[in-house]
PDB file of N, CA and C in Angstrom:
ATOM      1  N   MET A 960      59.229 -43.257 -51.785  1.00 87.00           N
ATOM      2  CA  MET A 960      60.350 -43.716 -52.577  1.00 87.00           C
ATOM      3  C   MET A 960      59.908 -43.832 -54.037  1.00 87.00           C
ATOM      4  N   LEU A 961      60.852 -43.546 -54.898  1.00 89.00           N
ATOM      5  CA  LEU A 961      60.615 -43.589 -56.334  1.00 89.00           C
ATOM      6  C   LEU A 961      61.643 -44.530 -56.946  1.00 89.00           C
ATOM      7  N   ALA A 962      61.183 -45.584 -57.609  1.00 91.00           N
ATOM      8  CA  ALA A 962      62.090 -46.542 -58.249  1.00 91.00           C
ATOM      9  C   ALA A 962      62.251 -46.160 -59.715  1.00 91.00           C
ATOM     10  N   LEU A 963      63.496 -45.936 -60.118  1.00 90.00           N
ATOM     11  CA  LEU A 963      63.791 -45.568 -61.499  1.00 90.00           C
ATOM     12  C   LEU A 963      64.352 -46.779 -62.226  1.00 90.00           C
ATOM     13  N   THR A 964      63.800 -47.057 -63.395  1.00 89.00           N
ATOM     14  CA  THR A 964      64.274 -48.176 -64.212  1.00 89.00           C
ATOM     15  C   THR A 964      64.687 -47.650 -65.577  1.00 89.00           C
ATOM     16  N   GLY A 965      65.524 -48.402 -66.254  1.00 84.00           N
ATOM     17  CA  GLY A 965      65.990 -48.016 -67.583  1.00 84.00           C
ATOM     18  C   GLY A 965      65.132 -48.646 -68.643  1.00 84.00           C
ATOM     19  N   PRO A 966      65.294 -48.288 -69.862  1.00 84.00           N
ATOM     20  CA  PRO A 966      66.165 -47.221 -70.347  1.00 84.00           C
ATOM     21  C   PRO A 966      65.529 -45.855 -70.127  1.00 84.00           C
ATOM     22  N   VAL A 967      66.364 -44.845 -70.016  1.00 84.00           N
ATOM     23  CA  VAL A 967      65.900 -43.478 -69.812  1.00 84.00           C
ATOM     24  C   VAL A 967      65.636 -42.845 -71.176  1.00 84.00           C
ATOM     25  N   THR A 968      64.431 -42.314 -71.335  1.00 79.00           N
ATOM     26  CA  THR A 968      64.063 -41.625 -72.569  1.00 79.00           C
ATOM     27  C   THR A 968      63.627 -40.200 -72.230  1.00 79.00           C
ATOM     28  N   PRO A 969      63.727 -39.277 -73.180  1.00 75.00           N
ATOM     29  CA  PRO A 969      63.318 -37.893 -72.894  1.00 75.00           C
ATOM     30  C   PRO A 969      61.857 -37.774 -72.464  1.00 75.00           C
ATOM     31  N   ALA A 970      61.001 -38.631 -72.969  1.00 75.00           N
ATOM     32  CA  ALA A 970      59.584 -38.563 -72.614  1.00 75.00           C
ATOM     33  C   ALA A 970      59.348 -38.898 -71.145  1.00 75.00           C
ATOM     34  N   ARG A 971      60.192 -39.762 -70.589  1.00 78.00           N
ATOM     35  CA  ARG A 971      60.028 -40.149 -69.186  1.00 78.00           C
ATOM     36  C   ARG A 971      60.495 -39.080 -68.218  1.00 78.00           C
ATOM     37  N   VAL A 972      61.368 -38.190 -68.668  1.00 77.00           N
ATOM     38  CA  VAL A 972      61.945 -37.196 -67.766  1.00 77.00           C
ATOM     39  C   VAL A 972      60.861 -36.295 -67.169  1.00 77.00           C
ATOM     40  N   ALA A 973      59.985 -35.753 -67.993  1.00 75.00           N
ATOM     41  CA  ALA A 973      58.954 -34.833 -67.507  1.00 75.00           C
ATOM     42  C   ALA A 973      57.999 -35.525 -66.547  1.00 75.00           C
ATOM     43  N   GLY A 974      57.573 -36.725 -66.884  1.00 81.00           N
ATOM     44  CA  GLY A 974      56.652 -37.453 -66.016  1.00 81.00           C
ATOM     45  C   GLY A 974      57.260 -37.818 -64.671  1.00 81.00           C
ATOM     46  N   THR A 975      58.541 -38.128 -64.665  1.00 88.00           N
ATOM     47  CA  THR A 975      59.216 -38.481 -63.431  1.00 88.00           C
ATOM     48  C   THR A 975      59.404 -37.250 -62.550  1.00 88.00           C
ATOM     49  N   ALA A 976      59.666 -36.104 -63.145  1.00 87.00           N
ATOM     50  CA  ALA A 976      59.772 -34.860 -62.369  1.00 87.00           C
ATOM     51  C   ALA A 976      58.442 -34.538 -61.705  1.00 87.00           C
ATOM     52  N   ASP A 977      57.332 -34.798 -62.398  1.00 87.00           N
ATOM     53  CA  ASP A 977      56.006 -34.595 -61.800  1.00 87.00           C
ATOM     54  C   ASP A 977      55.807 -35.528 -60.608  1.00 87.00           C
ATOM     55  N   ALA A 978      56.313 -36.752 -60.701  1.00 89.00           N
ATOM     56  CA  ALA A 978      56.191 -37.708 -59.599  1.00 89.00           C
ATOM     57  C   ALA A 978      56.973 -37.240 -58.378  1.00 89.00           C
ATOM     58  N   VAL A 979      58.140 -36.641 -58.589  1.00 90.00           N
ATOM     59  CA  VAL A 979      58.929 -36.107 -57.477  1.00 90.00           C
ATOM     60  C   VAL A 979      58.166 -34.990 -56.782  1.00 90.00           C
ATOM     61  N   ARG A 980      57.602 -34.077 -57.556  1.00 89.00           N
ATOM     62  CA  ARG A 980      56.831 -32.982 -56.966  1.00 89.00           C
ATOM     63  C   ARG A 980      55.627 -33.509 -56.201  1.00 89.00           C
ATOM     64  N   ALA A 981      54.961 -34.539 -56.724  1.00 90.00           N
ATOM     65  CA  ALA A 981      53.796 -35.111 -56.044  1.00 90.00           C
ATOM     66  C   ALA A 981      54.196 -35.775 -54.729  1.00 90.00           C
ATOM     67  N   LEU A 982      55.327 -36.478 -54.716  1.00 89.00           N
ATOM     68  CA  LEU A 982      55.783 -37.110 -53.473  1.00 89.00           C
ATOM     69  C   LEU A 982      56.115 -36.069 -52.409  1.00 89.00           C
ATOM     70  N   LEU A 983      56.725 -34.981 -52.812  1.00 90.00           N
ATOM     71  CA  LEU A 983      57.037 -33.925 -51.848  1.00 90.00           C
ATOM     72  C   LEU A 983      55.775 -33.233 -51.351  1.00 90.00           C
ATOM     73  N   ALA A 984      54.805 -33.041 -52.232  1.00 88.00           N
ATOM     74  CA  ALA A 984      53.550 -32.415 -51.826  1.00 88.00           C
ATOM     75  C   ALA A 984      52.761 -33.303 -50.877  1.00 88.00           C
ATOM     76  N   ALA A 985      52.937 -34.618 -50.996  1.00 87.00           N
ATOM     77  CA  ALA A 985      52.226 -35.564 -50.139  1.00 87.00           C
ATOM     78  C   ALA A 985      52.850 -35.658 -48.751  1.00 87.00           C
ATOM     79  N   GLY A 986      53.944 -34.941 -48.545  1.00 79.00           N
ATOM     80  CA  GLY A 986      54.552 -34.924 -47.217  1.00 79.00           C
ATOM     81  C   GLY A 986      55.592 -35.988 -47.016  1.00 79.00           C
ATOM     82  N   GLY A 987      56.503 -36.116 -47.941  1.00 61.00           N
ATOM     83  CA  GLY A 987      57.561 -37.110 -47.842  1.00 61.00           C
ATOM     84  C   GLY A 987      58.699 -36.699 -46.928  1.00 61.00           C
ATOM     85  N   GLY A 988      58.490 -35.704 -46.069  1.00 72.00           N
ATOM     86  CA  GLY A 988      59.529 -35.280 -45.158  1.00 72.00           C
ATOM     87  C   GLY A 988      60.588 -34.420 -45.807  1.00 72.00           C
ATOM     88  N   GLY A 989      60.321 -33.928 -47.005  1.00 90.00           N
ATOM     89  CA  GLY A 989      61.266 -33.057 -47.675  1.00 90.00           C
ATOM     90  C   GLY A 989      62.352 -33.775 -48.440  1.00 90.00           C
ATOM     91  N   VAL A 990      62.341 -35.121 -48.407  1.00 92.00           N
ATOM     92  CA  VAL A 990      63.358 -35.903 -49.109  1.00 92.00           C
ATOM     93  C   VAL A 990      62.668 -36.963 -49.954  1.00 92.00           C
ATOM     94  N   VAL A 991      63.038 -37.029 -51.216  1.00 92.00           N
ATOM     95  CA  VAL A 991      62.557 -38.099 -52.091  1.00 92.00           C
ATOM     96  C   VAL A 991      63.732 -39.041 -52.332  1.00 92.00           C
ATOM     97  N   VAL A 992      63.541 -40.301 -51.954  1.00 93.00           N
ATOM     98  CA  VAL A 992      64.566 -41.319 -52.171  1.00 93.00           C
ATOM     99  C   VAL A 992      64.298 -41.971 -53.517  1.00 93.00           C
ATOM    100  N   CYS A 993      65.306 -41.979 -54.388  1.00 94.00           N
ATOM    101  CA  CYS A 993      65.197 -42.602 -55.705  1.00 94.00           C
ATOM    102  C   CYS A 993      66.081 -43.835 -55.748  1.00 94.00           C
ATOM    103  N   ASP A 994      65.452 -44.981 -55.925  1.00 95.00           N
ATOM    104  CA  ASP A 994      66.199 -46.230 -56.079  1.00 95.00           C
ATOM    105  C   ASP A 994      66.657 -46.305 -57.529  1.00 95.00           C
ATOM    106  N   VAL A 995      67.968 -46.223 -57.738  1.00 95.00           N
ATOM    107  CA  VAL A 995      68.523 -46.213 -59.091  1.00 95.00           C
ATOM    108  C   VAL A 995      69.250 -47.516 -59.416  1.00 95.00           C
ATOM    109  N   SER A 996      69.019 -48.550 -58.619  1.00 93.00           N
ATOM    110  CA  SER A 996      69.723 -49.821 -58.828  1.00 93.00           C
ATOM    111  C   SER A 996      69.360 -50.478 -60.155  1.00 93.00           C
ATOM    112  N   ALA A 997      68.161 -50.213 -60.684  1.00 92.00           N
ATOM    113  CA  ALA A 997      67.729 -50.820 -61.946  1.00 92.00           C
ATOM    114  C   ALA A 997      67.741 -49.822 -63.098  1.00 92.00           C
ATOM    115  N   LEU A 998      68.493 -48.736 -62.947  1.00 90.00           N
ATOM    116  CA  LEU A 998      68.521 -47.698 -63.977  1.00 90.00           C
ATOM    117  C   LEU A 998      69.241 -48.139 -65.240  1.00 90.00           C
ATOM    118  N   GLY A 999      70.142 -49.097 -65.103  1.00 86.00           N
ATOM    119  CA  GLY A 999      70.869 -49.575 -66.268  1.00 86.00           C
ATOM    120  C   GLY A 999      72.205 -48.894 -66.398  1.00 86.00           C
ATOM    121  N   PRO A1000      72.869 -49.101 -67.541  1.00 87.00           N
ATOM    122  CA  PRO A1000      74.188 -48.494 -67.730  1.00 87.00           C
ATOM    123  C   PRO A1000      74.092 -46.979 -67.694  1.00 87.00           C
ATOM    124  N   PRO A1001      75.015 -46.337 -66.979  1.00 88.00           N
ATOM    125  CA  PRO A1001      74.929 -44.877 -66.879  1.00 88.00           C
ATOM    126  C   PRO A1001      75.299 -44.204 -68.196  1.00 88.00           C
ATOM    127  N   GLY A1002      74.639 -43.111 -68.441  1.00 88.00           N
ATOM    128  CA  GLY A1002      74.904 -42.318 -69.637  1.00 88.00           C
ATOM    129  C   GLY A1002      74.408 -40.909 -69.408  1.00 88.00           C
ATOM    130  N   LEU A1003      74.531 -40.084 -70.407  1.00 88.00           N
ATOM    131  CA  LEU A1003      74.109 -38.699 -70.258  1.00 88.00           C
ATOM    132  C   LEU A1003      72.600 -38.562 -70.075  1.00 88.00           C
ATOM    133  N   ALA A1004      71.826 -39.498 -70.601  1.00 88.00           N
ATOM    134  CA  ALA A1004      70.377 -39.456 -70.392  1.00 88.00           C
ATOM    135  C   ALA A1004      70.053 -39.653 -68.915  1.00 88.00           C
ATOM    136  N   ALA A1005      70.771 -40.546 -68.245  1.00 91.00           N
ATOM    137  CA  ALA A1005      70.560 -40.766 -66.815  1.00 91.00           C
ATOM    138  C   ALA A1005      70.984 -39.531 -66.018  1.00 91.00           C
ATOM    139  N   VAL A1006      72.069 -38.903 -66.417  1.00 92.00           N
ATOM    140  CA  VAL A1006      72.536 -37.685 -65.741  1.00 92.00           C
ATOM    141  C   VAL A1006      71.490 -36.583 -65.895  1.00 92.00           C
ATOM    142  N   GLU A1007      70.954 -36.421 -67.105  1.00 91.00           N
ATOM    143  CA  GLU A1007      69.925 -35.401 -67.325  1.00 91.00           C
ATOM    144  C   GLU A1007      68.698 -35.684 -66.473  1.00 91.00           C
ATOM    145  N   LEU A1008      68.284 -36.942 -66.416  1.00 92.00           N
ATOM    146  CA  LEU A1008      67.129 -37.304 -65.607  1.00 92.00           C
ATOM    147  C   LEU A1008      67.357 -36.933 -64.143  1.00 92.00           C
ATOM    148  N   LEU A1009      68.493 -37.314 -63.593  1.00 94.00           N
ATOM    149  CA  LEU A1009      68.763 -37.034 -62.186  1.00 94.00           C
ATOM    150  C   LEU A1009      68.915 -35.539 -61.928  1.00 94.00           C
ATOM    151  N   ALA A1010      69.491 -34.806 -62.866  1.00 94.00           N
ATOM    152  CA  ALA A1010      69.619 -33.353 -62.708  1.00 94.00           C
ATOM    153  C   ALA A1010      68.244 -32.693 -62.689  1.00 94.00           C
ATOM    154  N   ARG A1011      67.376 -33.122 -63.570  1.00 92.00           N
ATOM    155  CA  ARG A1011      66.026 -32.540 -63.614  1.00 92.00           C
ATOM    156  C   ARG A1011      65.217 -32.921 -62.378  1.00 92.00           C
ATOM    157  N   LEU A1012      65.395 -34.147 -61.895  1.00 93.00           N
ATOM    158  CA  LEU A1012      64.693 -34.561 -60.678  1.00 93.00           C
ATOM    159  C   LEU A1012      65.184 -33.762 -59.481  1.00 93.00           C
ATOM    160  N   GLN A1013      66.491 -33.548 -59.420  1.00 95.00           N
ATOM    161  CA  GLN A1013      67.049 -32.763 -58.327  1.00 95.00           C
ATOM    162  C   GLN A1013      66.531 -31.323 -58.374  1.00 95.00           C
ATOM    163  N   LEU A1014      66.466 -30.755 -59.566  1.00 94.00           N
ATOM    164  CA  LEU A1014      65.943 -29.404 -59.735  1.00 94.00           C
ATOM    165  C   LEU A1014      64.470 -29.333 -59.331  1.00 94.00           C
ATOM    166  N   ALA A1015      63.677 -30.315 -59.740  1.00 92.00           N
ATOM    167  CA  ALA A1015      62.249 -30.340 -59.380  1.00 92.00           C
ATOM    168  C   ALA A1015      62.083 -30.446 -57.870  1.00 92.00           C
ATOM    169  N   ALA A1016      62.910 -31.270 -57.230  1.00 93.00           N
ATOM    170  CA  ALA A1016      62.829 -31.418 -55.772  1.00 93.00           C
ATOM    171  C   ALA A1016      63.191 -30.113 -55.074  1.00 93.00           C
ATOM    172  N   ARG A1017      64.237 -29.457 -55.520  1.00 94.00           N
ATOM    173  CA  ARG A1017      64.652 -28.195 -54.887  1.00 94.00           C
ATOM    174  C   ARG A1017      63.606 -27.110 -55.078  1.00 94.00           C
ATOM    175  N   ARG A1018      63.029 -27.053 -56.261  1.00 92.00           N
ATOM    176  CA  ARG A1018      61.993 -26.041 -56.507  1.00 92.00           C
ATOM    177  C   ARG A1018      60.759 -26.287 -55.647  1.00 92.00           C
ATOM    178  N   ALA A1019      60.527 -27.543 -55.279  1.00 91.00           N
ATOM    179  CA  ALA A1019      59.387 -27.884 -54.432  1.00 91.00           C
ATOM    180  C   ALA A1019      59.753 -27.824 -52.950  1.00 91.00           C
ATOM    181  N   GLY A1020      60.979 -27.378 -52.654  1.00 92.00           N
ATOM    182  CA  GLY A1020      61.393 -27.233 -51.258  1.00 92.00           C
ATOM    183  C   GLY A1020      61.949 -28.497 -50.633  1.00 92.00           C
ATOM    184  N   GLY A1021      62.338 -29.458 -51.453  1.00 93.00           N
ATOM    185  CA  GLY A1021      62.854 -30.722 -50.921  1.00 93.00           C
ATOM    186  C   GLY A1021      64.229 -31.062 -51.461  1.00 93.00           C
ATOM    187  N   ARG A1022      64.597 -32.321 -51.230  1.00 94.00           N
ATOM    188  CA  ARG A1022      65.900 -32.816 -51.680  1.00 94.00           C
ATOM    189  C   ARG A1022      65.703 -34.183 -52.313  1.00 94.00           C
ATOM    190  N   LEU A1023      66.691 -34.564 -53.108  1.00 94.00           N
ATOM    191  CA  LEU A1023      66.709 -35.867 -53.766  1.00 94.00           C
ATOM    192  C   LEU A1023      67.855 -36.676 -53.171  1.00 94.00           C
ATOM    193  N   ARG A1024      67.586 -37.926 -52.836  1.00 95.00           N
ATOM    194  CA  ARG A1024      68.616 -38.818 -52.300  1.00 95.00           C
ATOM    195  C   ARG A1024      68.583 -40.116 -53.096  1.00 95.00           C
ATOM    196  N   LEU A1025      69.753 -40.580 -53.528  1.00 96.00           N
ATOM    197  CA  LEU A1025      69.840 -41.793 -54.336  1.00 96.00           C
ATOM    198  C   LEU A1025      70.059 -43.018 -53.462  1.00 96.00           C
ATOM    199  N   ARG A1026      69.411 -44.096 -53.848  1.00 95.00           N
ATOM    200  CA  ARG A1026      69.603 -45.392 -53.186  1.00 95.00           C
ATOM    201  C   ARG A1026      70.255 -46.345 -54.187  1.00 95.00           C
ATOM    202  N   ALA A1027      71.344 -46.958 -53.781  1.00 93.00           N
ATOM    203  CA  ALA A1027      72.038 -48.012 -54.530  1.00 93.00           C
ATOM    204  C   ALA A1027      72.554 -47.579 -55.905  1.00 93.00           C
ATOM    205  N   PRO A1028      73.227 -46.424 -56.006  1.00 94.00           N
ATOM    206  CA  PRO A1028      73.794 -46.079 -57.314  1.00 94.00           C
ATOM    207  C   PRO A1028      75.028 -46.926 -57.607  1.00 94.00           C
ATOM    208  N   GLU A1029      75.184 -47.340 -58.854  1.00 93.00           N
ATOM    209  CA  GLU A1029      76.375 -48.095 -59.257  1.00 93.00           C
ATOM    210  C   GLU A1029      77.584 -47.174 -59.205  1.00 93.00           C
ATOM    211  N   PRO A1030      78.769 -47.737 -58.970  1.00 94.00           N
ATOM    212  CA  PRO A1030      79.975 -46.905 -58.958  1.00 94.00           C
ATOM    213  C   PRO A1030      80.179 -46.122 -60.259  1.00 94.00           C
ATOM    214  N   ALA A1031      79.819 -46.713 -61.390  1.00 94.00           N
ATOM    215  CA  ALA A1031      79.979 -46.016 -62.669  1.00 94.00           C
ATOM    216  C   ALA A1031      79.063 -44.788 -62.743  1.00 94.00           C
ATOM    217  N   LEU A1032      77.851 -44.897 -62.206  1.00 94.00           N
ATOM    218  CA  LEU A1032      76.933 -43.758 -62.192  1.00 94.00           C
ATOM    219  C   LEU A1032      77.462 -42.669 -61.266  1.00 94.00           C
ATOM    220  N   ARG A1033      77.962 -43.046 -60.109  1.00 94.00           N
ATOM    221  CA  ARG A1033      78.534 -42.062 -59.174  1.00 94.00           C
ATOM    222  C   ARG A1033      79.711 -41.342 -59.817  1.00 94.00           C
ATOM    223  N   ALA A1034      80.563 -42.100 -60.516  1.00 94.00           N
ATOM    224  CA  ALA A1034      81.722 -41.492 -61.168  1.00 94.00           C
ATOM    225  C   ALA A1034      81.283 -40.516 -62.254  1.00 94.00           C
ATOM    226  N   LEU A1035      80.262 -40.874 -63.021  1.00 95.00           N
ATOM    227  CA  LEU A1035      79.772 -39.995 -64.078  1.00 95.00           C
ATOM    228  C   LEU A1035      79.162 -38.726 -63.482  1.00 95.00           C
ATOM    229  N   LEU A1036      78.408 -38.862 -62.408  1.00 95.00           N
ATOM    230  CA  LEU A1036      77.822 -37.694 -61.752  1.00 95.00           C
ATOM    231  C   LEU A1036      78.910 -36.769 -61.208  1.00 95.00           C
ATOM    232  N   ASP A1037      79.962 -37.356 -60.651  1.00 94.00           N
ATOM    233  CA  ASP A1037      81.101 -36.556 -60.179  1.00 94.00           C
ATOM    234  C   ASP A1037      81.786 -35.855 -61.348  1.00 94.00           C
ATOM    235  N   LEU A1038      81.932 -36.567 -62.459  1.00 94.00           N
ATOM    236  CA  LEU A1038      82.610 -36.020 -63.630  1.00 94.00           C
ATOM    237  C   LEU A1038      81.895 -34.792 -64.188  1.00 94.00           C
ATOM    238  N   VAL A1039      80.569 -34.836 -64.217  1.00 94.00           N
ATOM    239  CA  VAL A1039      79.812 -33.707 -64.759  1.00 94.00           C
ATOM    240  C   VAL A1039      79.527 -32.643 -63.702  1.00 94.00           C
ATOM    241  N   GLY A1040      79.903 -32.917 -62.455  1.00 94.00           N
ATOM    242  CA  GLY A1040      79.752 -31.922 -61.400  1.00 94.00           C
ATOM    243  C   GLY A1040      78.366 -31.838 -60.809  1.00 94.00           C
ATOM    244  N   LEU A1041      77.609 -32.933 -60.840  1.00 93.00           N
ATOM    245  CA  LEU A1041      76.271 -32.945 -60.253  1.00 93.00           C
ATOM    246  C   LEU A1041      76.359 -33.535 -58.845  1.00 93.00           C
ATOM    247  N   PRO A1042      76.296 -32.693 -57.828  1.00 91.00           N
ATOM    248  CA  PRO A1042      76.382 -33.216 -56.469  1.00 91.00           C
ATOM    249  C   PRO A1042      75.080 -33.929 -56.089  1.00 91.00           C
ATOM    250  N   VAL A1043      75.196 -35.120 -55.555  1.00 90.00           N
ATOM    251  CA  VAL A1043      74.018 -35.888 -55.153  1.00 90.00           C
ATOM    252  C   VAL A1043      74.218 -36.425 -53.740  1.00 90.00           C
ATOM    253  N   GLU A1044      73.112 -36.589 -53.048  1.00 93.00           N
ATOM    254  CA  GLU A1044      73.125 -37.251 -51.757  1.00 93.00           C
ATOM    255  C   GLU A1044      72.909 -38.734 -52.017  1.00 93.00           C
ATOM    256  N   VAL A1045      73.619 -39.562 -51.268  1.00 93.00           N
ATOM    257  CA  VAL A1045      73.453 -41.001 -51.388  1.00 93.00           C
ATOM    258  C   VAL A1045      73.001 -41.531 -50.039  1.00 93.00           C
ATOM    259  N   GLU A1046      71.975 -42.357 -50.063  1.00 88.00           N
ATOM    260  CA  GLU A1046      71.437 -42.920 -48.833  1.00 88.00           C
ATOM    261  C   GLU A1046      72.521 -43.676 -48.069  1.00 88.00           C
ATOM    262  N   GLY A1047      72.598 -43.422 -46.777  1.00 81.00           N
ATOM    263  CA  GLY A1047      73.564 -44.103 -45.938  1.00 81.00           C
ATOM    264  C   GLY A1047      74.891 -43.386 -45.805  1.00 81.00           C
ATOM    265  N   GLU A1048      75.094 -42.285 -46.531  1.00 72.00           N
ATOM    266  CA  GLU A1048      76.327 -41.514 -46.429  1.00 72.00           C
ATOM    267  C   GLU A1048      76.033 -40.203 -45.720  1.00 72.00           C
ATOM    268  N   THR A1049      76.984 -39.750 -44.939  1.00 58.00           N
ATOM    269  CA  THR A1049      76.809 -38.460 -44.305  1.00 58.00           C
ATOM    270  C   THR A1049      77.075 -37.373 -45.317  1.00 58.00           C
ATOM    271  N   GLU A1050      76.382 -36.275 -45.153  1.00 54.00           N
ATOM    272  CA  GLU A1050      76.542 -35.157 -46.076  1.00 54.00           C
ATOM    273  C   GLU A1050      77.835 -34.423 -45.750  1.00 54.00           C
ATOM    274  N   GLN A1051      78.619 -34.155 -46.768  1.00 52.00           N
ATOM    275  CA  GLN A1051      79.869 -33.443 -46.569  1.00 52.00           C
ATOM    276  C   GLN A1051      79.666 -31.992 -46.960  1.00 52.00           C
ATOM    277  N   ARG A1052      80.035 -31.119 -46.041  1.00 52.00           N
ATOM    278  CA  ARG A1052      79.902 -29.688 -46.306  1.00 52.00           C
ATOM    279  C   ARG A1052      81.231 -29.004 -46.054  1.00 52.00           C
ATOM    280  N   GLU A1053      81.506 -28.017 -46.850  1.00 51.00           N
ATOM    281  CA  GLU A1053      82.692 -27.217 -46.656  1.00 51.00           C
ATOM    282  C   GLU A1053      82.318 -25.997 -45.818  1.00 51.00           C
ATOM    283  N   PRO A1054      83.271 -25.492 -45.044  1.00 50.00           N
ATOM    284  CA  PRO A1054      82.965 -24.285 -44.282  1.00 50.00           C
ATOM    285  C   PRO A1054      82.712 -23.109 -45.224  1.00 50.00           C
ATOM    286  N   ALA A1055      81.903 -22.185 -44.765  1.00 51.00           N
ATOM    287  CA  ALA A1055      81.591 -21.011 -45.574  1.00 51.00           C
ATOM    288  C   ALA A1055      82.850 -20.197 -45.826  1.00 51.00           C
ATOM    289  N   PRO A1056      82.975 -19.604 -47.012  1.00 57.00           N
ATOM    290  CA  PRO A1056      84.162 -18.799 -47.312  1.00 57.00           C
ATOM    291  C   PRO A1056      84.285 -17.634 -46.337  1.00 57.00           C
ATOM    292  N   GLY A1057      85.501 -17.384 -45.892  1.00 58.00           N
ATOM    293  CA  GLY A1057      85.744 -16.266 -44.997  1.00 58.00           C
ATOM    294  C   GLY A1057      85.506 -16.560 -43.537  1.00 58.00           C
ATOM    295  N   VAL A1058      85.087 -17.777 -43.211  1.00 55.00           N
ATOM    296  CA  VAL A1058      84.847 -18.139 -41.820  1.00 55.00           C
ATOM    297  C   VAL A1058      86.084 -18.840 -41.294  1.00 55.00           C
ATOM    298  N   GLU A1059      86.584 -18.344 -40.182  1.00 54.00           N
ATOM    299  CA  GLU A1059      87.764 -18.949 -39.587  1.00 54.00           C
ATOM    300  C   GLU A1059      87.308 -20.069 -38.668  1.00 54.00           C
ATOM    301  N   ILE A1060      87.870 -21.244 -38.874  1.00 56.00           N
ATOM    302  CA  ILE A1060      87.463 -22.410 -38.111  1.00 56.00           C
ATOM    303  C   ILE A1060      88.003 -22.372 -36.690  1.00 56.00           C
ATOM    304  N   GLU A1061      89.266 -22.020 -36.540  1.00 60.00           N
ATOM    305  CA  GLU A1061      89.909 -22.060 -35.231  1.00 60.00           C
ATOM    306  C   GLU A1061      90.736 -20.795 -35.040  1.00 60.00           C
ATOM    307  N   VAL A1062      90.587 -20.197 -33.886  1.00 58.00           N
ATOM    308  CA  VAL A1062      91.336 -18.991 -33.561  1.00 58.00           C
ATOM    309  C   VAL A1062      92.114 -19.262 -32.284  1.00 58.00           C
ATOM    310  N   GLU A1063      93.407 -18.952 -32.323  1.00 66.00           N
ATOM    311  CA  GLU A1063      94.230 -19.096 -31.130  1.00 66.00           C
ATOM    312  C   GLU A1063      93.888 -17.981 -30.146  1.00 66.00           C
ATOM    313  N   PRO A1064      93.920 -18.280 -28.856  1.00 70.00           N
ATOM    314  CA  PRO A1064      93.643 -17.236 -27.879  1.00 70.00           C
ATOM    315  C   PRO A1064      94.632 -16.068 -28.065  1.00 70.00           C
ATOM    316  N   GLY A1065      94.085 -14.869 -28.065  1.00 68.00           N
ATOM    317  CA  GLY A1065      94.906 -13.688 -28.215  1.00 68.00           C
ATOM    318  C   GLY A1065      95.056 -13.215 -29.648  1.00 68.00           C
ATOM    319  N   GLU A1066      94.653 -14.023 -30.633  1.00 66.00           N
ATOM    320  CA  GLU A1066      94.719 -13.629 -32.044  1.00 66.00           C
ATOM    321  C   GLU A1066      93.399 -13.024 -32.476  1.00 66.00           C
ATOM    322  N   ALA A1067      93.500 -12.050 -33.343  1.00 65.00           N
ATOM    323  CA  ALA A1067      92.278 -11.442 -33.882  1.00 65.00           C
ATOM    324  C   ALA A1067      91.740 -12.319 -34.996  1.00 65.00           C
ATOM    325  N   ALA A1068      90.433 -12.473 -35.039  1.00 59.00           N
ATOM    326  CA  ALA A1068      89.808 -13.232 -36.122  1.00 59.00           C
ATOM    327  C   ALA A1068      89.900 -12.441 -37.411  1.00 59.00           C
ATOM    328  N   VAL A1069      90.153 -13.108 -38.500  1.00 59.00           N
ATOM    329  CA  VAL A1069      90.298 -12.451 -39.799  1.00 59.00           C
ATOM    330  C   VAL A1069      88.991 -12.494 -40.536  1.00 59.00           C
TER     331      VAL A1069
END
């Protein structure tokens, strides 16, 4: 687990991305949990930090999951289009394009 605290500065972004890669290399099960409860008021610096951490995790073959994000941070992440996993929530996936979910007997699949 990685605990993130505020304020977020550009200098901290690179070092925190290195910490994510190190946790994944140490065998964290492919998921790095980031406790963001003490991150402070959400802003674009926090969004950039989480985007870079998510990118570092994916490049290392893992995923990033947030613990205790404030509603304002979740809303900001949704607004900028950064999909995040949140601890305790099931992952929502859409069916693949062109895949028919249900076919009536006797109908040809499209």
